[in-house]
mmCIF file of C-alpha atoms in Angstrom:
data_model
loop_
_atom_site.group_PDB
_atom_site.id
_atom_site.type_symbol
_atom_site.label_atom_id
_atom_site.label_comp_id
_atom_site.label_asym_id
_atom_site.label_seq_id
_atom_site.Cartn_x
_atom_site.Cartn_y
_atom_site.Cartn_z
ATOM 1 C CA VAL A 15 -0.051 -0.017 -0.027
ATOM 2 C CA GLY A 16 2.937 2.394 0.587
ATOM 3 C CA ALA A 17 5.360 3.140 3.352
ATOM 4 C CA ALA A 18 3.539 6.119 4.788
ATOM 5 C CA SER A 19 0.668 5.528 7.323
ATOM 6 C CA ARG A 20 -2.379 7.685 7.817
ATOM 7 C CA GLN A 21 -3.326 9.375 10.986
ATOM 8 C CA TYR A 22 -6.401 7.032 11.474
ATOM 9 C CA GLY A 23 -4.238 3.925 11.829
ATOM 10 C CA THR A 24 -1.756 1.455 10.374
ATOM 11 C CA LYS A 25 -3.956 -1.563 9.610
ATOM 12 C CA GLN A 26 -3.548 -2.250 5.893
ATOM 13 C CA ILE A 27 -6.144 -3.633 3.504
ATOM 14 C CA CYS A 28 -6.537 -4.038 -0.164
ATOM 15 C CA MET A 29 -9.942 -4.330 -1.798
ATOM 16 C CA ALA A 30 -11.261 -5.229 -5.186
ATOM 17 C CA GLY A 31 -14.610 -6.410 -6.685
ATOM 18 C CA GLY A 32 -17.815 -4.557 -7.159
ATOM 19 C CA VAL A 33 -18.245 -4.141 -3.318
ATOM 20 C CA ALA A 34 -14.969 -2.084 -3.309
ATOM 21 C CA LEU A 35 -16.780 0.579 -5.465
ATOM 22 C CA ASN A 36 -18.910 1.475 -2.381
ATOM 23 C CA SER A 37 -17.016 4.708 -1.602
ATOM 24 C CA LEU A 38 -19.176 5.502 1.370
ATOM 25 C CA ALA A 39 -18.321 2.219 3.163
ATOM 26 C CA ASN A 40 -14.695 2.683 2.162
ATOM 27 C CA GLY A 41 -14.657 6.026 3.926
ATOM 28 C CA ARG A 42 -16.027 4.529 7.065
ATOM 29 C CA LEU A 43 -13.326 1.806 6.981
ATOM 30 C CA VAL A 44 -10.803 4.509 6.957
ATOM 31 C CA ARG A 45 -12.302 6.889 9.551
ATOM 32 C CA GLU A 46 -14.021 4.520 11.986
ATOM 33 C CA ASP A 47 -11.926 1.295 11.769
ATOM 34 C CA GLY A 48 -8.428 2.791 11.167
ATOM 35 C CA TYR A 49 -7.658 1.094 7.959
ATOM 36 C CA GLU A 50 -4.952 2.238 5.489
ATOM 37 C CA LEU A 51 -6.929 1.358 2.381
ATOM 38 C CA TRP A 52 -5.964 0.693 -1.178
ATOM 39 C CA VAL A 53 -8.892 0.003 -3.586
ATOM 40 C CA GLN A 54 -8.413 -1.383 -7.049
ATOM 41 C CA PRO A 55 -9.395 1.589 -9.148
ATOM 42 C CA ALA A 56 -11.275 -0.526 -11.713
ATOM 43 C CA ALA A 57 -12.835 -2.683 -8.976
ATOM 44 C CA GLY A 58 -15.676 -4.087 -11.100
ATOM 45 C CA ASP A 59 -15.578 -7.226 -13.182
ATOM 46 C CA ALA A 60 -13.471 -5.605 -15.884
ATOM 47 C CA GLY A 61 -10.626 -4.967 -13.319
ATOM 48 C CA GLY A 62 -10.187 -8.726 -12.817
ATOM 49 C CA ALA A 63 -7.773 -8.704 -15.733
ATOM 50 C CA MET A 64 -5.217 -6.847 -13.490
ATOM 51 C CA GLY A 65 -5.669 -9.357 -10.699
ATOM 52 C CA ALA A 66 -5.040 -12.266 -13.061
ATOM 53 C CA ALA A 67 -1.870 -10.565 -14.364
ATOM 54 C CA ALA A 68 -0.632 -9.865 -10.878
ATOM 55 C CA GLU A 69 -1.370 -13.418 -9.784
ATOM 56 C CA LEU A 70 0.706 -14.808 -12.762
ATOM 57 C CA HIS A 71 3.490 -12.295 -12.097
ATOM 58 C CA HIS A 72 3.651 -13.441 -8.476
ATOM 59 C CA ARG A 73 3.702 -17.187 -9.457
ATOM 60 C CA LEU A 74 6.513 -16.616 -11.963
ATOM 61 C CA GLY A 75 8.682 -15.156 -9.143
ATOM 62 C CA GLY A 76 8.163 -11.541 -10.112
ATOM 63 C CA LYS A 77 9.142 -8.651 -7.784
ATOM 64 C CA ARG A 78 6.606 -6.776 -5.718
ATOM 65 C CA ILE A 79 4.481 -4.508 -7.872
ATOM 66 C CA ALA A 80 4.461 -0.840 -7.003
ATOM 67 C CA PRO A 81 1.111 0.737 -6.100
ATOM 68 C CA LEU A 82 -0.943 1.911 -9.006
ATOM 69 C CA ASP A 83 -0.882 5.675 -8.828
ATOM 70 C CA SER A 84 -2.540 6.538 -12.074
ATOM 71 C CA VAL A 85 -5.500 5.318 -14.034
ATOM 72 C CA PHE A 86 -5.021 7.336 -17.185
ATOM 73 C CA LEU A 87 -4.400 4.210 -19.229
ATOM 74 C CA GLY A 88 -7.181 4.440 -21.663
ATOM 75 C CA SER A 89 -7.511 5.796 -25.357
ATOM 76 C CA SER A 90 -6.283 9.090 -26.386
ATOM 77 C CA TYR A 91 -6.957 10.947 -29.671
ATOM 78 C CA GLU A 92 -5.237 13.568 -31.749
ATOM 79 C CA GLU A 93 -6.790 17.046 -31.766
ATOM 80 C CA VAL A 94 -7.893 16.696 -35.302
ATOM 81 C CA VAL A 95 -9.971 13.547 -34.352
ATOM 82 C CA ALA A 96 -11.589 15.547 -31.500
ATOM 83 C CA GLU A 97 -12.434 18.368 -33.845
ATOM 84 C CA LYS A 98 -14.065 16.081 -36.350
ATOM 85 C CA ALA A 99 -16.256 14.637 -33.438
ATOM 86 C CA VAL A 100 -17.248 18.146 -32.424
ATOM 87 C CA GLN A 101 -18.101 19.031 -36.032
ATOM 88 C CA LYS A 102 -20.109 15.881 -36.383
ATOM 89 C CA MET A 103 -22.283 17.066 -33.452
ATOM 90 C CA GLY A 104 -23.052 20.247 -35.504
ATOM 91 C CA LEU A 105 -20.803 22.424 -33.148
ATOM 92 C CA LYS A 106 -17.878 24.557 -34.137
ATOM 93 C CA VAL A 107 -14.584 25.699 -32.343
ATOM 94 C CA ALA A 108 -15.451 29.120 -30.993
ATOM 95 C CA ARG A 109 -12.036 29.978 -29.443
ATOM 96 C CA ARG A 110 -8.496 28.560 -29.415
ATOM 97 C CA HIS A 111 -5.888 29.262 -26.779
ATOM 98 C CA ALA A 112 -2.151 29.337 -27.566
ATOM 99 C CA ARG A 113 -1.078 28.394 -23.997
ATOM 100 C CA PRO A 114 -2.561 26.038 -21.374
ATOM 101 C CA ALA A 115 -2.588 28.929 -18.891
ATOM 102 C CA GLU A 116 -5.046 30.823 -21.095
ATOM 103 C CA LEU A 117 -7.289 27.813 -21.458
ATOM 104 C CA ILE A 118 -7.285 27.302 -17.621
ATOM 105 C CA ALA A 119 -8.178 31.013 -17.035
ATOM 106 C CA ASP A 120 -10.949 30.829 -19.642
ATOM 107 C CA VAL A 121 -12.498 27.670 -18.067
ATOM 108 C CA ALA A 122 -12.220 29.181 -14.513
ATOM 109 C CA ARG A 123 -14.012 32.312 -15.725
ATOM 110 C CA ARG A 124 -16.817 30.275 -17.462
ATOM 111 C CA LEU A 125 -17.289 28.235 -14.305
ATOM 112 C CA ALA A 126 -17.427 31.323 -12.082
ATOM 113 C CA ASP A 127 -20.042 32.673 -14.547
ATOM 114 C CA GLY A 128 -22.233 29.680 -13.914
ATOM 115 C CA GLN A 129 -21.452 27.703 -17.119
ATOM 116 C CA VAL A 130 -20.939 23.932 -17.263
ATOM 117 C CA CYS A 131 -17.797 22.738 -19.080
ATOM 118 C CA GLY A 132 -16.887 19.443 -20.523
ATOM 119 C CA LEU A 133 -13.146 18.610 -19.984
ATOM 120 C CA TYR A 134 -11.340 16.315 -22.526
ATOM 121 C CA GLN A 135 -7.632 15.873 -22.388
ATOM 122 C CA GLY A 136 -4.989 13.125 -22.502
ATOM 123 C CA ARG A 137 -5.727 9.398 -22.174
ATOM 124 C CA ALA A 138 -9.031 8.195 -20.785
ATOM 125 C CA GLU A 139 -9.517 6.899 -17.201
ATOM 126 C CA TRP A 140 -9.413 3.153 -16.614
ATOM 127 C CA GLY A 141 -12.334 2.222 -14.431
ATOM 128 C CA PRO A 142 -15.739 3.729 -13.658
ATOM 129 C CA ARG A 143 -14.774 7.135 -12.316
ATOM 130 C CA ALA A 144 -14.306 10.430 -14.309
ATOM 131 C CA LEU A 145 -11.100 11.768 -12.808
ATOM 132 C CA GLY A 146 -10.255 14.890 -14.844
ATOM 133 C CA ASN A 147 -9.503 13.661 -18.342
ATOM 134 C CA ARG A 148 -13.097 12.947 -19.262
ATOM 135 C CA SER A 149 -15.045 15.106 -16.800
ATOM 136 C CA ILE A 150 -18.015 17.573 -16.409
ATOM 137 C CA LEU A 151 -17.042 20.696 -14.458
ATOM 138 C CA ALA A 152 -19.274 22.996 -12.562
ATOM 139 C CA ASP A 153 -19.094 25.508 -9.712
ATOM 140 C CA PRO A 154 -19.681 23.807 -6.426
ATOM 141 C CA THR A 155 -20.681 27.027 -4.690
ATOM 142 C CA ARG A 156 -23.821 27.467 -6.700
ATOM 143 C CA PRO A 157 -26.750 25.543 -5.067
ATOM 144 C CA GLU A 158 -28.604 25.130 -8.417
ATOM 145 C CA MET A 159 -25.670 23.220 -10.088
ATOM 146 C CA GLN A 160 -26.588 19.820 -8.499
ATOM 147 C CA LEU A 161 -30.034 19.901 -10.067
ATOM 148 C CA ARG A 162 -28.868 21.431 -13.318
ATOM 149 C CA VAL A 163 -26.058 19.085 -14.052
ATOM 150 C CA ASN A 164 -28.148 16.003 -12.910
ATOM 151 C CA GLU A 165 -31.201 16.828 -14.928
ATOM 152 C CA ALA A 166 -29.928 18.761 -18.018
ATOM 153 C CA VAL A 167 -26.520 17.155 -18.456
ATOM 154 C CA LYS A 168 -26.245 13.779 -16.993
ATOM 155 C CA HIS A 169 -29.992 12.989 -17.208
ATOM 156 C CA ARG A 170 -30.058 11.116 -13.848
ATOM 157 C CA GLU A 171 -31.949 11.399 -10.539
ATOM 158 C CA PRO A 172 -31.756 14.796 -8.922
ATOM 159 C CA PHE A 173 -30.494 13.477 -5.551
ATOM 160 C CA ARG A 174 -27.294 12.047 -7.017
ATOM 161 C CA PRO A 175 -24.231 13.762 -5.602
ATOM 162 C CA PHE A 176 -20.924 14.732 -7.286
ATOM 163 C CA ALA A 177 -17.308 14.324 -6.507
ATOM 164 C CA PRO A 178 -15.350 17.438 -5.653
ATOM 165 C CA SER A 179 -12.055 18.084 -7.357
ATOM 166 C CA VAL A 180 -9.474 19.645 -5.000
ATOM 167 C CA PRO A 181 -5.715 19.591 -4.690
ATOM 168 C CA ALA A 182 -4.653 16.732 -2.386
ATOM 169 C CA SER A 183 -2.730 19.066 -0.192
ATOM 170 C CA ALA A 184 -6.059 20.886 0.558
ATOM 171 C CA ALA A 185 -8.408 17.945 0.886
ATOM 172 C CA SER A 186 -8.314 17.897 4.712
ATOM 173 C CA VAL A 187 -9.245 21.637 4.794
ATOM 174 C CA TYR A 188 -12.631 21.021 3.242
ATOM 175 C CA PHE A 189 -13.278 17.352 4.149
ATOM 176 C CA GLU A 190 -12.980 15.199 7.197
ATOM 177 C CA THR A 191 -10.015 13.176 5.999
ATOM 178 C CA ALA A 192 -6.375 12.699 6.984
ATOM 179 C CA PRO A 193 -3.934 15.327 5.990
ATOM 180 C CA GLU A 194 -2.071 12.921 3.830
ATOM 181 C CA VAL A 195 -3.717 11.905 0.495
ATOM 182 C CA PHE A 196 -1.221 9.955 -1.530
ATOM 183 C CA ALA A 197 -1.228 9.242 -5.290
ATOM 184 C CA TRP A 198 -2.440 5.685 -4.573
ATOM 185 C CA SER A 199 -5.058 6.758 -1.900
ATOM 186 C CA PRO A 200 -8.696 5.773 -2.674
ATOM 187 C CA GLU A 201 -9.613 9.354 -2.419
ATOM 188 C CA THR A 202 -7.442 10.047 -5.622
ATOM 189 C CA PHE A 203 -9.587 7.509 -7.556
ATOM 190 C CA MET A 204 -13.010 8.779 -6.258
ATOM 191 C CA LEU A 205 -13.366 5.667 -4.158
ATOM 192 C CA CYS A 206 -13.516 7.053 -0.637
ATOM 193 C CA VAL A 207 -16.147 9.527 0.622
ATOM 194 C CA HIS A 208 -15.675 11.769 3.709
ATOM 195 C CA PRO A 209 -17.982 14.254 5.155
ATOM 196 C CA VAL A 210 -17.728 17.940 4.245
ATOM 197 C CA ARG A 211 -16.490 19.931 7.193
ATOM 198 C CA LYS A 212 -19.425 21.769 8.801
ATOM 199 C CA GLU A 213 -17.846 25.151 8.246
ATOM 200 C CA TRP A 214 -17.766 24.524 4.525
ATOM 201 C CA ARG A 215 -21.163 22.931 3.910
ATOM 202 C CA HIS A 216 -23.008 26.152 3.229
ATOM 203 C CA ARG A 217 -20.365 27.361 0.902
ATOM 204 C CA LEU A 218 -20.197 24.139 -1.137
ATOM 205 C CA PRO A 219 -23.892 23.220 -1.522
ATOM 206 C CA ALA A 220 -23.622 21.510 -4.991
ATOM 207 C CA ILE A 221 -21.295 18.788 -3.664
ATOM 208 C CA THR A 222 -22.704 18.412 -0.090
ATOM 209 C CA HIS A 223 -25.261 15.722 0.198
ATOM 210 C CA ALA A 224 -28.268 16.008 2.556
ATOM 211 C CA ASP A 225 -26.490 14.156 5.293
ATOM 212 C CA GLY A 226 -23.293 16.185 5.016
#
């Protein structure tokens, strides 16, 4: 799992299978039972391929495998392919940015203005979670965003919550989690849910569920 231990305890456990996708239960294992948890990021049936490969590696005398710290293992496409997909949908490129910083500033402004942005970059995520390379972004400080994104964009039940995106170094500021969130932590893969700290719940209504 890694050499560093979390403040909640030093008991280590690795989880896989569909049950390991229960991020609420995973959060309770960490906070209430003191587990240092590693969850296979593609914990459903499709992720069994990795377990089979790891088992064979072990049987053949392979060395210990380092913790998986990235799930950006899927397909990637050149910009021209993405542009053709956009055109096929009847849309057009409205603006180009010469530098990444310009794009980031533009997206931040649009989010602050209440727009919803689709983010497409790099290789796709392996597993069921959207982790920034294929993601829908919205302002978590706007109460209406939960309903708007669920009904108008994702077309799912209005009570469904969203995962917040925050630098790992700041996670414990907003959420009841340990200060250390590592590259292989389940929080990194959207597989561990922690309560929003009470002082932030009213400021982050779009990502705060009814029970906090």
